[in-house]
Amino acid sequence: MPANETAPPAKKKGRRARLIVLVLVLALFAGLGYGAYWGVDSVRASFPQTTGSLKVPGLTGAVDVKRDANGIPQLYADNDDDLFRAQGFVHAQDRFWEMDVRRHMTSGRLSEMFGSGQVETDAFLRTLGWRQVAQAEYENKLSPETKKYLQAYADGVNTYLKGKSGKDLSVEHAALKLSDDYQPEEWSPVDSVAWLKAMAWDLRGNMQDEIDRALMASKLSQAQIDELYPPYPFDRNKPIVEGGKVEGGKYAPQGSGSTGSGSGSNGNGSGSGAALGSQASTGNGTGPAAGTGLADNVTAQGATVGLRDQLTALAATLDKVPAILGPNGSGIGSNSWVVSGKYTTTGKPLLANDPHLSPQLPSVWYQMGLHCRTVSSQCQYDVAGYTFSGMPGVVIGHNADIAWGMTNLGADVTDLYLEQVKPEGYVYDGRVLPFATREEVIKVAGGDSKKITVRTTNNGPLVSDRSEELATVGTRAPVASSAPDRGDGYAVALRWTALDPGKSMDAVFKLDRAKNFDDFRKAAADFEVPSQNLIYADNKGLSGNIGYQAPGRIPIRNQGDGRMPAPGWDSKYAWKGGKDSNAGYIPQSEMPFDSNPSRGYIVTANQAVVESGTGAGKYPYLLTTDWGYGARSQRINDLIEAKIKDGGKISTDDMRTMQMDNSSEIAALLTPMLAKIQVSDPGVRAAQKLLDGWNYTQEPDSAAAAYFNAVWRNILKLSFGDKMPKELRIEGSCMNVLGNGTGPADDLAKTVRECGTRGPDSAQPDGGDRWFEVVRRLVKDEKSQWWSSPRTLTQPATTTRDELFARAMKDARWELTAKLGKDQSTWSWGRLHQLNLKNQTIGTEGPGFMQWLLNRGPWNLGGGEATVNATGWNASSGYGVTWVPSMRMVVNLNDLDKSRWINLTGASGHAYNSHYTDQTTLWAKGELLEWPFGKDAVEKATVDTLTLKPAGS
């Protein structure tokens, strides 16, 4: 059993009563009902002072905070310590609620703010131990200079907090103060470092795919699973780095080279595989084929019984962990590209970036400039860009010499291990080793504390201990004869690079002050987690320089490829090297990079970095097998190539236009097929005519885009969704499934009502570009088993591609009739595809009235899944926007003052401040704001100046 000890039920007011109090307080503060004047005054009490002067203890000189018309601050100081102290102060002015929630999340203390409803999440995060790892990084890994900056930043936050509580901090804090006398504690440097753990968690790679593949084994054969995870199409979609090789312990790029035609190291091509498993209403199938792709010691049956239950519960737990950056899956990504000055109208490089993250209110990004009045050894920074509230420095942006952007590399940095557990420990190479344990006490607002015990193996913490269902890990899972005895059962451990202390915080400051590509690469070497694609541009020489670096702590496995859970009892499946050794990771000197490739541009959009393998031009290490499939990246490549063809040049506005490209690759593939299908129903035929002449762009006012995406969603549901095990289907989606023959003799003749259990962000099929590739490979086989769907009361069974497509077209027509009305002239993609911005925690989990107070929207959007304008949606759960370009920027290295930027929301985290969502409508239209950088340009844009002065001045 899990080593958990739960306190008695809370005797004080419960979570529901607590939320009711919060609602009443917020209603008062919003000026609704009684005391309207007092309510407005209370709301404004937390708004930051932006003019005049304030005394800030610890400053050695004055710091000017110059804000433009959008409230974006540019800070000017005379030394580094003052600069970062002021940054902490200003972040707290605008975003302390966000910062306070975030630090409670990263340390597993949300229950202290929001009560018993967060205990399960806190327990899971305590098990991962983000806070302990951050503490170890701060004490043992970070440079003295970085620790000095972190302390100065924390001092600035605490100066702002001193003497403030409740309404002086935010409306939300006021509600907590009155409902439970909540008082924020001081900020610490470790609070800032822990934020990088949350960032790494949301960008952790293929952990969800690893779970999903194992769960699929209960209904699908290995051949079928391989069809749903096809190899990367290197013959069609270019990797980031083409050519290149590792020689003498160093990576050597070789220009543009050849894209090659390799088929990757996984997947079985496009055949239909074995007959599908148990299907709704149409027969019982044959179950999974032998060998599910799990690590050697675990059989197919093990995956379908015990391990399936454990991974299902783990997936449910993951769904409940707050995703600060976004749902982990095909949508987490980003676009970035850089074009050499040889091909730009400015004569110097242009660099674009738009990270695709969860829509947050306020946005996860905070725009800011950090300027030394005179750059020197005492004051080293002159940088502007996107920061994280709660963390010093600039994460993405530019300084006076270089610019950089980031996209998620997607390296496989997590492995799940099935652990054989005994009362005295866990089995490893035939021996029983003791667990490393620690006790954690979770304090609960309005209730009694809960105590848990965290158990850790040499493969990592037992994440299965955090669920009663997971406590029965492996009790029924058959294993191969070579596996150890079951004992008390199996548990699930997580090995993850971010649980080892690192130096990523050092990398942020090194990037901010880098002067050239060598400095940039040295900074990247410290950016260990999360593993990101870093692109580069500078303004040196005739046309500037461009470059790329793949950093990250990426494991080398002794055996296995990380695609399925591995047997933790066998050292052959461990990562190479010790837990605190660099020997088990790809050397940074051998990580791929590129510099001034002959093609004149570099694109990173979560496609394959390089082609791994043993042949000529192949990379000798495995980064992952779960890349994005290159729909966005290749579209960007094509747009650039079309523009520079025959001597054309790219402008800043061209870069902005590319960021808003709404073209759908899957629509271009399927629409001609849909147009040829014979349709008898006049309503469906009328909808089909919407596709005539459509150019496959998903504009918000497009009826054709609305209908096509509805058809696509129904194709996915009929061909794949209904064949998935319930653990992957959207929660609440129910279907009749024939009995499995394990009960009475006539059980096969009975049907069982089976409902999906997966949360909306991770349900499958999600419709991302992996599914583009799956369907691309299958459409040539018109009689694939995937095109079969059962008869219903209103629809005949299908056995061919065109029959299923016709059925999907009919289902889509009547779905949109219900959602948008019978009159097709009123249909539009934007009415289906809406963005709603939700305030952290209260705006997500509070009652409807509270959400109305704090949330904003909707906005009708264009774009879609795997388009360059990546306003993602999960096809299993609906059309609503689930991830977005969280910001957009275009840096002009010829004239930095002509760079442009936009944020998803605004600078302020205060719900009724004018800068709460003042950038959102511009963002939705694809517009960009001016981005002043030089002193004169900043001065011209300034509308408010606040001077922070030393306490004794």
PDB file of C-alpha atoms in Angstrom, residues 484-718:
ATOM      1  CA  PRO A 484      10.948 -11.037 -10.244  1.00  0.00           C
ATOM      2  CA  ASP A 485       8.105 -12.271  -8.093  1.00  0.00           C
ATOM      3  CA  ARG A 486       5.297  -9.820  -7.694  1.00  0.00           C
ATOM      4  CA  GLY A 487       5.497  -9.532  -3.897  1.00  0.00           C
ATOM      5  CA  ASP A 488       3.144  -6.814  -2.731  1.00  0.00           C
ATOM      6  CA  GLY A 489       2.743  -5.470  -6.260  1.00  0.00           C
ATOM      7  CA  TYR A 490       4.266  -2.992  -8.653  1.00  0.00           C
ATOM      8  CA  ALA A 491       4.589   0.757  -8.342  1.00  0.00           C
ATOM      9  CA  VAL A 492       5.340   3.456 -10.932  1.00  0.00           C
ATOM     10  CA  ALA A 493       8.437   5.675 -10.583  1.00  0.00           C
ATOM     11  CA  LEU A 494       9.323   8.758 -12.615  1.00  0.00           C
ATOM     12  CA  ARG A 495      12.836   9.488 -13.854  1.00  0.00           C
ATOM     13  CA  TRP A 496      13.059  13.086 -15.066  1.00  0.00           C
ATOM     14  CA  THR A 497      16.063  15.283 -15.790  1.00  0.00           C
ATOM     15  CA  ALA A 498      14.515  18.284 -14.006  1.00  0.00           C
ATOM     16  CA  LEU A 499      14.636  16.390 -10.701  1.00  0.00           C
ATOM     17  CA  ASP A 500      18.429  16.673 -10.774  1.00  0.00           C
ATOM     18  CA  PRO A 501      19.749  20.117  -9.712  1.00  0.00           C
ATOM     19  CA  GLY A 502      21.067  22.198 -12.593  1.00  0.00           C
ATOM     20  CA  LYS A 503      22.182  25.644 -13.730  1.00  0.00           C
ATOM     21  CA  SER A 504      19.390  26.911 -16.006  1.00  0.00           C
ATOM     22  CA  MET A 505      19.058  30.095 -13.965  1.00  0.00           C
ATOM     23  CA  ASP A 506      22.697  30.932 -14.761  1.00  0.00           C
ATOM     24  CA  ALA A 507      21.854  30.600 -18.465  1.00  0.00           C
ATOM     25  CA  VAL A 508      19.194  33.325 -18.321  1.00  0.00           C
ATOM     26  CA  PHE A 509      21.660  35.995 -17.222  1.00  0.00           C
ATOM     27  CA  LYS A 510      24.339  34.789 -19.642  1.00  0.00           C
ATOM     28  CA  LEU A 511      21.876  35.090 -22.532  1.00  0.00           C
ATOM     29  CA  ASP A 512      20.868  38.579 -21.425  1.00  0.00           C
ATOM     30  CA  ARG A 513      24.420  39.887 -21.684  1.00  0.00           C
ATOM     31  CA  ALA A 514      25.735  37.775 -24.602  1.00  0.00           C
ATOM     32  CA  LYS A 515      27.561  39.760 -27.292  1.00  0.00           C
ATOM     33  CA  ASN A 516      28.098  37.155 -30.022  1.00  0.00           C
ATOM     34  CA  PHE A 517      27.416  33.579 -31.096  1.00  0.00           C
ATOM     35  CA  ASP A 518      30.162  32.140 -28.887  1.00  0.00           C
ATOM     36  CA  ASP A 519      28.666  33.848 -25.822  1.00  0.00           C
ATOM     37  CA  PHE A 520      25.232  32.622 -26.886  1.00  0.00           C
ATOM     38  CA  ARG A 521      26.376  28.995 -27.163  1.00  0.00           C
ATOM     39  CA  LYS A 522      28.130  29.152 -23.796  1.00  0.00           C
ATOM     40  CA  ALA A 523      24.899  30.425 -22.238  1.00  0.00           C
ATOM     41  CA  ALA A 524      22.905  27.690 -23.965  1.00  0.00           C
ATOM     42  CA  ALA A 525      25.189  25.032 -22.484  1.00  0.00           C
ATOM     43  CA  ASP A 526      23.785  25.921 -19.040  1.00  0.00           C
ATOM     44  CA  PHE A 527      20.158  25.851 -20.208  1.00  0.00           C
ATOM     45  CA  GLU A 528      19.729  22.258 -19.061  1.00  0.00           C
ATOM     46  CA  VAL A 529      15.988  22.043 -18.444  1.00  0.00           C
ATOM     47  CA  PRO A 530      13.632  22.475 -20.131  1.00  0.00           C
ATOM     48  CA  SER A 531      15.368  21.523 -23.370  1.00  0.00           C
ATOM     49  CA  GLN A 532      14.632  24.262 -25.894  1.00  0.00           C
ATOM     50  CA  ASN A 533      15.502  25.111 -29.492  1.00  0.00           C
ATOM     51  CA  LEU A 534      17.407  28.407 -29.290  1.00  0.00           C
ATOM     52  CA  ILE A 535      17.665  30.592 -32.388  1.00  0.00           C
ATOM     53  CA  TYR A 536      20.033  33.515 -32.720  1.00  0.00           C
ATOM     54  CA  ALA A 537      20.702  36.677 -34.706  1.00  0.00           C
ATOM     55  CA  ASP A 538      23.174  39.533 -34.384  1.00  0.00           C
ATOM     56  CA  ASN A 539      23.899  42.817 -36.141  1.00  0.00           C
ATOM     57  CA  LYS A 540      27.604  42.270 -36.790  1.00  0.00           C
ATOM     58  CA  GLY A 541      29.220  42.563 -40.222  1.00  0.00           C
ATOM     59  CA  LEU A 542      27.641  43.357 -43.565  1.00  0.00           C
ATOM     60  CA  SER A 543      24.417  41.357 -43.183  1.00  0.00           C
ATOM     61  CA  GLY A 544      24.565  40.092 -39.595  1.00  0.00           C
ATOM     62  CA  ASN A 545      24.757  36.478 -38.465  1.00  0.00           C
ATOM     63  CA  ILE A 546      22.137  33.845 -37.702  1.00  0.00           C
ATOM     64  CA  GLY A 547      22.428  30.626 -35.751  1.00  0.00           C
ATOM     65  CA  TYR A 548      20.805  27.796 -33.831  1.00  0.00           C
ATOM     66  CA  GLN A 549      21.720  25.740 -30.777  1.00  0.00           C
ATOM     67  CA  ALA A 550      20.016  22.679 -29.265  1.00  0.00           C
ATOM     68  CA  PRO A 551      20.790  22.696 -25.537  1.00  0.00           C
ATOM     69  CA  GLY A 552      19.473  20.507 -22.770  1.00  0.00           C
ATOM     70  CA  ARG A 553      20.251  17.667 -20.418  1.00  0.00           C
ATOM     71  CA  ILE A 554      19.166  14.691 -22.526  1.00  0.00           C
ATOM     72  CA  PRO A 555      19.668  11.142 -21.225  1.00  0.00           C
ATOM     73  CA  ILE A 556      21.482   8.269 -22.893  1.00  0.00           C
ATOM     74  CA  ARG A 557      19.686   4.997 -22.170  1.00  0.00           C
ATOM     75  CA  ASN A 558      21.501   1.724 -21.681  1.00  0.00           C
ATOM     76  CA  GLN A 559      18.612  -0.112 -23.313  1.00  0.00           C
ATOM     77  CA  GLY A 560      15.206   0.853 -24.693  1.00  0.00           C
ATOM     78  CA  ASP A 561      14.062   4.033 -26.419  1.00  0.00           C
ATOM     79  CA  GLY A 562      11.754   5.562 -23.806  1.00  0.00           C
ATOM     80  CA  ARG A 563       8.592   4.912 -25.816  1.00  0.00           C
ATOM     81  CA  MET A 564       7.031   2.594 -23.211  1.00  0.00           C
ATOM     82  CA  PRO A 565       7.317   2.124 -19.425  1.00  0.00           C
ATOM     83  CA  ALA A 566      10.425   0.139 -18.542  1.00  0.00           C
ATOM     84  CA  PRO A 567      11.120  -2.540 -15.887  1.00  0.00           C
ATOM     85  CA  GLY A 568      12.743  -0.690 -13.015  1.00  0.00           C
ATOM     86  CA  TRP A 569      14.110  -3.875 -11.481  1.00  0.00           C
ATOM     87  CA  ASP A 570      16.526  -4.379 -14.378  1.00  0.00           C
ATOM     88  CA  SER A 571      19.624  -2.152 -14.528  1.00  0.00           C
ATOM     89  CA  LYS A 572      19.824  -2.642 -18.303  1.00  0.00           C
ATOM     90  CA  TYR A 573      17.016  -0.087 -18.613  1.00  0.00           C
ATOM     91  CA  ALA A 574      18.592   2.564 -16.382  1.00  0.00           C
ATOM     92  CA  TRP A 575      20.064   5.760 -17.733  1.00  0.00           C
ATOM     93  CA  LYS A 576      23.815   5.739 -18.154  1.00  0.00           C
ATOM     94  CA  GLY A 577      25.894   7.392 -15.459  1.00  0.00           C
ATOM     95  CA  GLY A 578      25.027   8.110 -11.844  1.00  0.00           C
ATOM     96  CA  LYS A 579      22.224  10.370 -10.675  1.00  0.00           C
ATOM     97  CA  ASP A 580      24.563  13.330 -10.174  1.00  0.00           C
ATOM     98  CA  SER A 581      26.901  12.550 -13.064  1.00  0.00           C
ATOM     99  CA  ASN A 582      27.041  14.165 -16.491  1.00  0.00           C
ATOM    100  CA  ALA A 583      28.249  10.882 -17.972  1.00  0.00           C
ATOM    101  CA  GLY A 584      24.694   9.749 -18.631  1.00  0.00           C
ATOM    102  CA  TYR A 585      23.754  12.716 -20.817  1.00  0.00           C
ATOM    103  CA  ILE A 586      24.578  13.740 -24.364  1.00  0.00           C
ATOM    104  CA  PRO A 587      27.645  16.012 -24.092  1.00  0.00           C
ATOM    105  CA  GLN A 588      26.789  19.646 -24.763  1.00  0.00           C
ATOM    106  CA  SER A 589      29.685  19.835 -27.223  1.00  0.00           C
ATOM    107  CA  GLU A 590      27.939  17.165 -29.312  1.00  0.00           C
ATOM    108  CA  MET A 591      24.482  18.759 -29.339  1.00  0.00           C
ATOM    109  CA  PRO A 592      23.366  19.969 -32.805  1.00  0.00           C
ATOM    110  CA  PHE A 593      23.866  23.581 -33.837  1.00  0.00           C
ATOM    111  CA  ASP A 594      23.999  25.618 -37.027  1.00  0.00           C
ATOM    112  CA  SER A 595      25.591  28.895 -38.066  1.00  0.00           C
ATOM    113  CA  ASN A 596      24.877  30.963 -41.178  1.00  0.00           C
ATOM    114  CA  PRO A 597      23.551  28.042 -43.265  1.00  0.00           C
ATOM    115  CA  SER A 598      23.808  28.575 -47.008  1.00  0.00           C
ATOM    116  CA  ARG A 599      20.016  28.606 -47.414  1.00  0.00           C
ATOM    117  CA  GLY A 600      19.955  31.877 -45.454  1.00  0.00           C
ATOM    118  CA  TYR A 601      17.342  31.081 -42.822  1.00  0.00           C
ATOM    119  CA  ILE A 602      16.613  28.745 -39.902  1.00  0.00           C
ATOM    120  CA  VAL A 603      13.149  27.521 -38.858  1.00  0.00           C
ATOM    121  CA  THR A 604      12.288  25.816 -35.572  1.00  0.00           C
ATOM    122  CA  ALA A 605       8.685  24.806 -34.965  1.00  0.00           C
ATOM    123  CA  ASN A 606       8.966  21.572 -32.964  1.00  0.00           C
ATOM    124  CA  GLN A 607       9.891  19.478 -35.966  1.00  0.00           C
ATOM    125  CA  ALA A 608      12.749  16.967 -35.811  1.00  0.00           C
ATOM    126  CA  VAL A 609      16.039  18.627 -34.931  1.00  0.00           C
ATOM    127  CA  VAL A 610      18.129  16.115 -36.852  1.00  0.00           C
ATOM    128  CA  GLU A 611      17.722  12.645 -38.308  1.00  0.00           C
ATOM    129  CA  SER A 612      19.148  10.095 -35.887  1.00  0.00           C
ATOM    130  CA  GLY A 613      20.761   6.868 -37.008  1.00  0.00           C
ATOM    131  CA  THR A 614      24.034   5.236 -37.981  1.00  0.00           C
ATOM    132  CA  GLY A 615      24.314   6.169 -41.655  1.00  0.00           C
ATOM    133  CA  ALA A 616      26.035   9.107 -43.330  1.00  0.00           C
ATOM    134  CA  GLY A 617      24.615  12.446 -42.223  1.00  0.00           C
ATOM    135  CA  LYS A 618      22.758  10.833 -39.296  1.00  0.00           C
ATOM    136  CA  TYR A 619      22.995  11.980 -35.687  1.00  0.00           C
ATOM    137  CA  PRO A 620      24.417   9.245 -33.409  1.00  0.00           C
ATOM    138  CA  TYR A 621      22.191   9.978 -30.401  1.00  0.00           C
ATOM    139  CA  LEU A 622      18.453   9.534 -29.904  1.00  0.00           C
ATOM    140  CA  LEU A 623      16.840  12.815 -28.849  1.00  0.00           C
ATOM    141  CA  THR A 624      13.286  11.483 -29.087  1.00  0.00           C
ATOM    142  CA  THR A 625      10.994   9.554 -31.411  1.00  0.00           C
ATOM    143  CA  ASP A 626       8.039  11.820 -30.585  1.00  0.00           C
ATOM    144  CA  TRP A 627       8.698  14.955 -32.605  1.00  0.00           C
ATOM    145  CA  GLY A 628       6.061  17.301 -33.856  1.00  0.00           C
ATOM    146  CA  TYR A 629       5.474  16.166 -37.431  1.00  0.00           C
ATOM    147  CA  GLY A 630       6.539  19.351 -39.191  1.00  0.00           C
ATOM    148  CA  ALA A 631       3.256  20.745 -40.539  1.00  0.00           C
ATOM    149  CA  ARG A 632       3.988  24.226 -39.171  1.00  0.00           C
ATOM    150  CA  SER A 633       7.714  24.186 -39.763  1.00  0.00           C
ATOM    151  CA  GLN A 634       7.436  23.139 -43.386  1.00  0.00           C
ATOM    152  CA  ARG A 635       4.748  25.739 -44.052  1.00  0.00           C
ATOM    153  CA  ILE A 636       7.105  28.414 -42.690  1.00  0.00           C
ATOM    154  CA  ASN A 637       9.944  27.027 -44.827  1.00  0.00           C
ATOM    155  CA  ASP A 638       7.682  27.179 -47.885  1.00  0.00           C
ATOM    156  CA  LEU A 639       6.548  30.743 -47.131  1.00  0.00           C
ATOM    157  CA  ILE A 640      10.152  31.943 -46.781  1.00  0.00           C
ATOM    158  CA  GLU A 641      11.271  30.132 -49.930  1.00  0.00           C
ATOM    159  CA  ALA A 642       8.376  31.609 -51.918  1.00  0.00           C
ATOM    160  CA  LYS A 643       9.254  35.107 -50.724  1.00  0.00           C
ATOM    161  CA  ILE A 644      12.996  35.000 -51.457  1.00  0.00           C
ATOM    162  CA  LYS A 645      12.613  33.149 -54.742  1.00  0.00           C
ATOM    163  CA  ASP A 646      14.105  35.049 -57.663  1.00  0.00           C
ATOM    164  CA  GLY A 647      15.792  37.627 -55.449  1.00  0.00           C
ATOM    165  CA  GLY A 648      12.827  38.634 -53.275  1.00  0.00           C
ATOM    166  CA  LYS A 649      13.329  40.191 -49.839  1.00  0.00           C
ATOM    167  CA  ILE A 650      11.476  39.740 -46.559  1.00  0.00           C
ATOM    168  CA  SER A 651      10.290  42.705 -44.503  1.00  0.00           C
ATOM    169  CA  THR A 652       9.271  43.055 -40.864  1.00  0.00           C
ATOM    170  CA  ASP A 653       5.633  43.091 -41.959  1.00  0.00           C
ATOM    171  CA  ASP A 654       6.183  39.917 -43.998  1.00  0.00           C
ATOM    172  CA  MET A 655       7.345  38.216 -40.811  1.00  0.00           C
ATOM    173  CA  ARG A 656       4.186  39.385 -39.028  1.00  0.00           C
ATOM    174  CA  THR A 657       2.014  38.156 -41.896  1.00  0.00           C
ATOM    175  CA  MET A 658       3.671  34.738 -41.755  1.00  0.00           C
ATOM    176  CA  GLN A 659       2.903  34.524 -38.037  1.00  0.00           C
ATOM    177  CA  MET A 660      -0.790  34.903 -38.873  1.00  0.00           C
ATOM    178  CA  ASP A 661      -0.841  32.292 -41.644  1.00  0.00           C
ATOM    179  CA  ASN A 662      -4.016  30.224 -41.243  1.00  0.00           C
ATOM    180  CA  SER A 663      -3.468  27.607 -43.937  1.00  0.00           C
ATOM    181  CA  SER A 664      -4.526  24.054 -43.024  1.00  0.00           C
ATOM    182  CA  GLU A 665      -2.381  21.204 -44.302  1.00  0.00           C
ATOM    183  CA  ILE A 666      -4.980  18.544 -43.512  1.00  0.00           C
ATOM    184  CA  ALA A 667      -7.675  20.566 -45.293  1.00  0.00           C
ATOM    185  CA  ALA A 668      -5.539  20.729 -48.428  1.00  0.00           C
ATOM    186  CA  LEU A 669      -5.194  16.936 -48.313  1.00  0.00           C
ATOM    187  CA  LEU A 670      -8.787  15.952 -47.575  1.00  0.00           C
ATOM    188  CA  THR A 671     -10.990  18.639 -49.142  1.00  0.00           C
ATOM    189  CA  PRO A 672     -10.569  17.380 -52.741  1.00  0.00           C
ATOM    190  CA  MET A 673     -11.597  13.914 -51.547  1.00  0.00           C
ATOM    191  CA  LEU A 674     -14.612  15.249 -49.668  1.00  0.00           C
ATOM    192  CA  ALA A 675     -15.725  17.213 -52.724  1.00  0.00           C
ATOM    193  CA  LYS A 676     -15.979  14.011 -54.786  1.00  0.00           C
ATOM    194  CA  ILE A 677     -18.171  12.085 -52.366  1.00  0.00           C
ATOM    195  CA  GLN A 678     -21.738  11.500 -53.563  1.00  0.00           C
ATOM    196  CA  VAL A 679     -24.159  13.018 -51.062  1.00  0.00           C
ATOM    197  CA  SER A 680     -27.939  12.565 -51.254  1.00  0.00           C
ATOM    198  CA  ASP A 681     -29.043  14.526 -48.192  1.00  0.00           C
ATOM    199  CA  PRO A 682     -29.758  18.087 -49.415  1.00  0.00           C
ATOM    200  CA  GLY A 683     -28.630  19.640 -46.135  1.00  0.00           C
ATOM    201  CA  VAL A 684     -25.305  17.839 -46.256  1.00  0.00           C
ATOM    202  CA  ARG A 685     -24.916  18.631 -49.948  1.00  0.00           C
ATOM    203  CA  ALA A 686     -25.414  22.331 -49.195  1.00  0.00           C
ATOM    204  CA  ALA A 687     -22.694  22.138 -46.545  1.00  0.00           C
ATOM    205  CA  GLN A 688     -20.414  20.278 -48.954  1.00  0.00           C
ATOM    206  CA  LYS A 689     -20.751  23.168 -51.415  1.00  0.00           C
ATOM    207  CA  LEU A 690     -19.120  25.449 -48.827  1.00  0.00           C
ATOM    208  CA  LEU A 691     -15.857  23.690 -49.642  1.00  0.00           C
ATOM    209  CA  ASP A 692     -16.053  24.561 -53.357  1.00  0.00           C
ATOM    210  CA  GLY A 693     -13.237  26.970 -54.164  1.00  0.00           C
ATOM    211  CA  TRP A 694     -12.081  27.207 -50.549  1.00  0.00           C
ATOM    212  CA  ASN A 695      -8.360  28.015 -50.275  1.00  0.00           C
ATOM    213  CA  TYR A 696      -7.892  26.030 -47.013  1.00  0.00           C
ATOM    214  CA  THR A 697      -7.324  29.099 -44.847  1.00  0.00           C
ATOM    215  CA  GLN A 698      -9.077  29.195 -41.491  1.00  0.00           C
ATOM    216  CA  GLU A 699     -10.190  32.796 -41.144  1.00  0.00           C
ATOM    217  CA  PRO A 700     -12.538  33.577 -38.243  1.00  0.00           C
ATOM    218  CA  ASP A 701     -15.394  34.482 -40.612  1.00  0.00           C
ATOM    219  CA  SER A 702     -15.019  31.381 -42.800  1.00  0.00           C
ATOM    220  CA  ALA A 703     -18.022  29.045 -43.013  1.00  0.00           C
ATOM    221  CA  ALA A 704     -15.954  26.585 -45.045  1.00  0.00           C
ATOM    222  CA  ALA A 705     -13.348  26.368 -42.266  1.00  0.00           C
ATOM    223  CA  ALA A 706     -16.104  25.749 -39.718  1.00  0.00           C
ATOM    224  CA  TYR A 707     -17.571  22.910 -41.760  1.00  0.00           C
ATOM    225  CA  PHE A 708     -14.250  21.324 -42.680  1.00  0.00           C
ATOM    226  CA  ASN A 709     -13.023  21.273 -39.079  1.00  0.00           C
ATOM    227  CA  ALA A 710     -16.315  19.719 -37.983  1.00  0.00           C
ATOM    228  CA  VAL A 711     -15.870  17.044 -40.658  1.00  0.00           C
ATOM    229  CA  TRP A 712     -12.266  16.474 -39.561  1.00  0.00           C
ATOM    230  CA  ARG A 713     -13.368  16.104 -35.956  1.00  0.00           C
ATOM    231  CA  ASN A 714     -15.982  13.525 -36.902  1.00  0.00           C
ATOM    232  CA  ILE A 715     -13.559  11.621 -39.142  1.00  0.00           C
ATOM    233  CA  LEU A 716     -11.217  11.295 -36.189  1.00  0.00           C
ATOM    234  CA  LYS A 717     -13.992  10.200 -33.858  1.00  0.00           C
ATOM    235  CA  LEU A 718     -15.375   7.530 -36.202  1.00  0.00           C
TER     236      LEU A 718
END
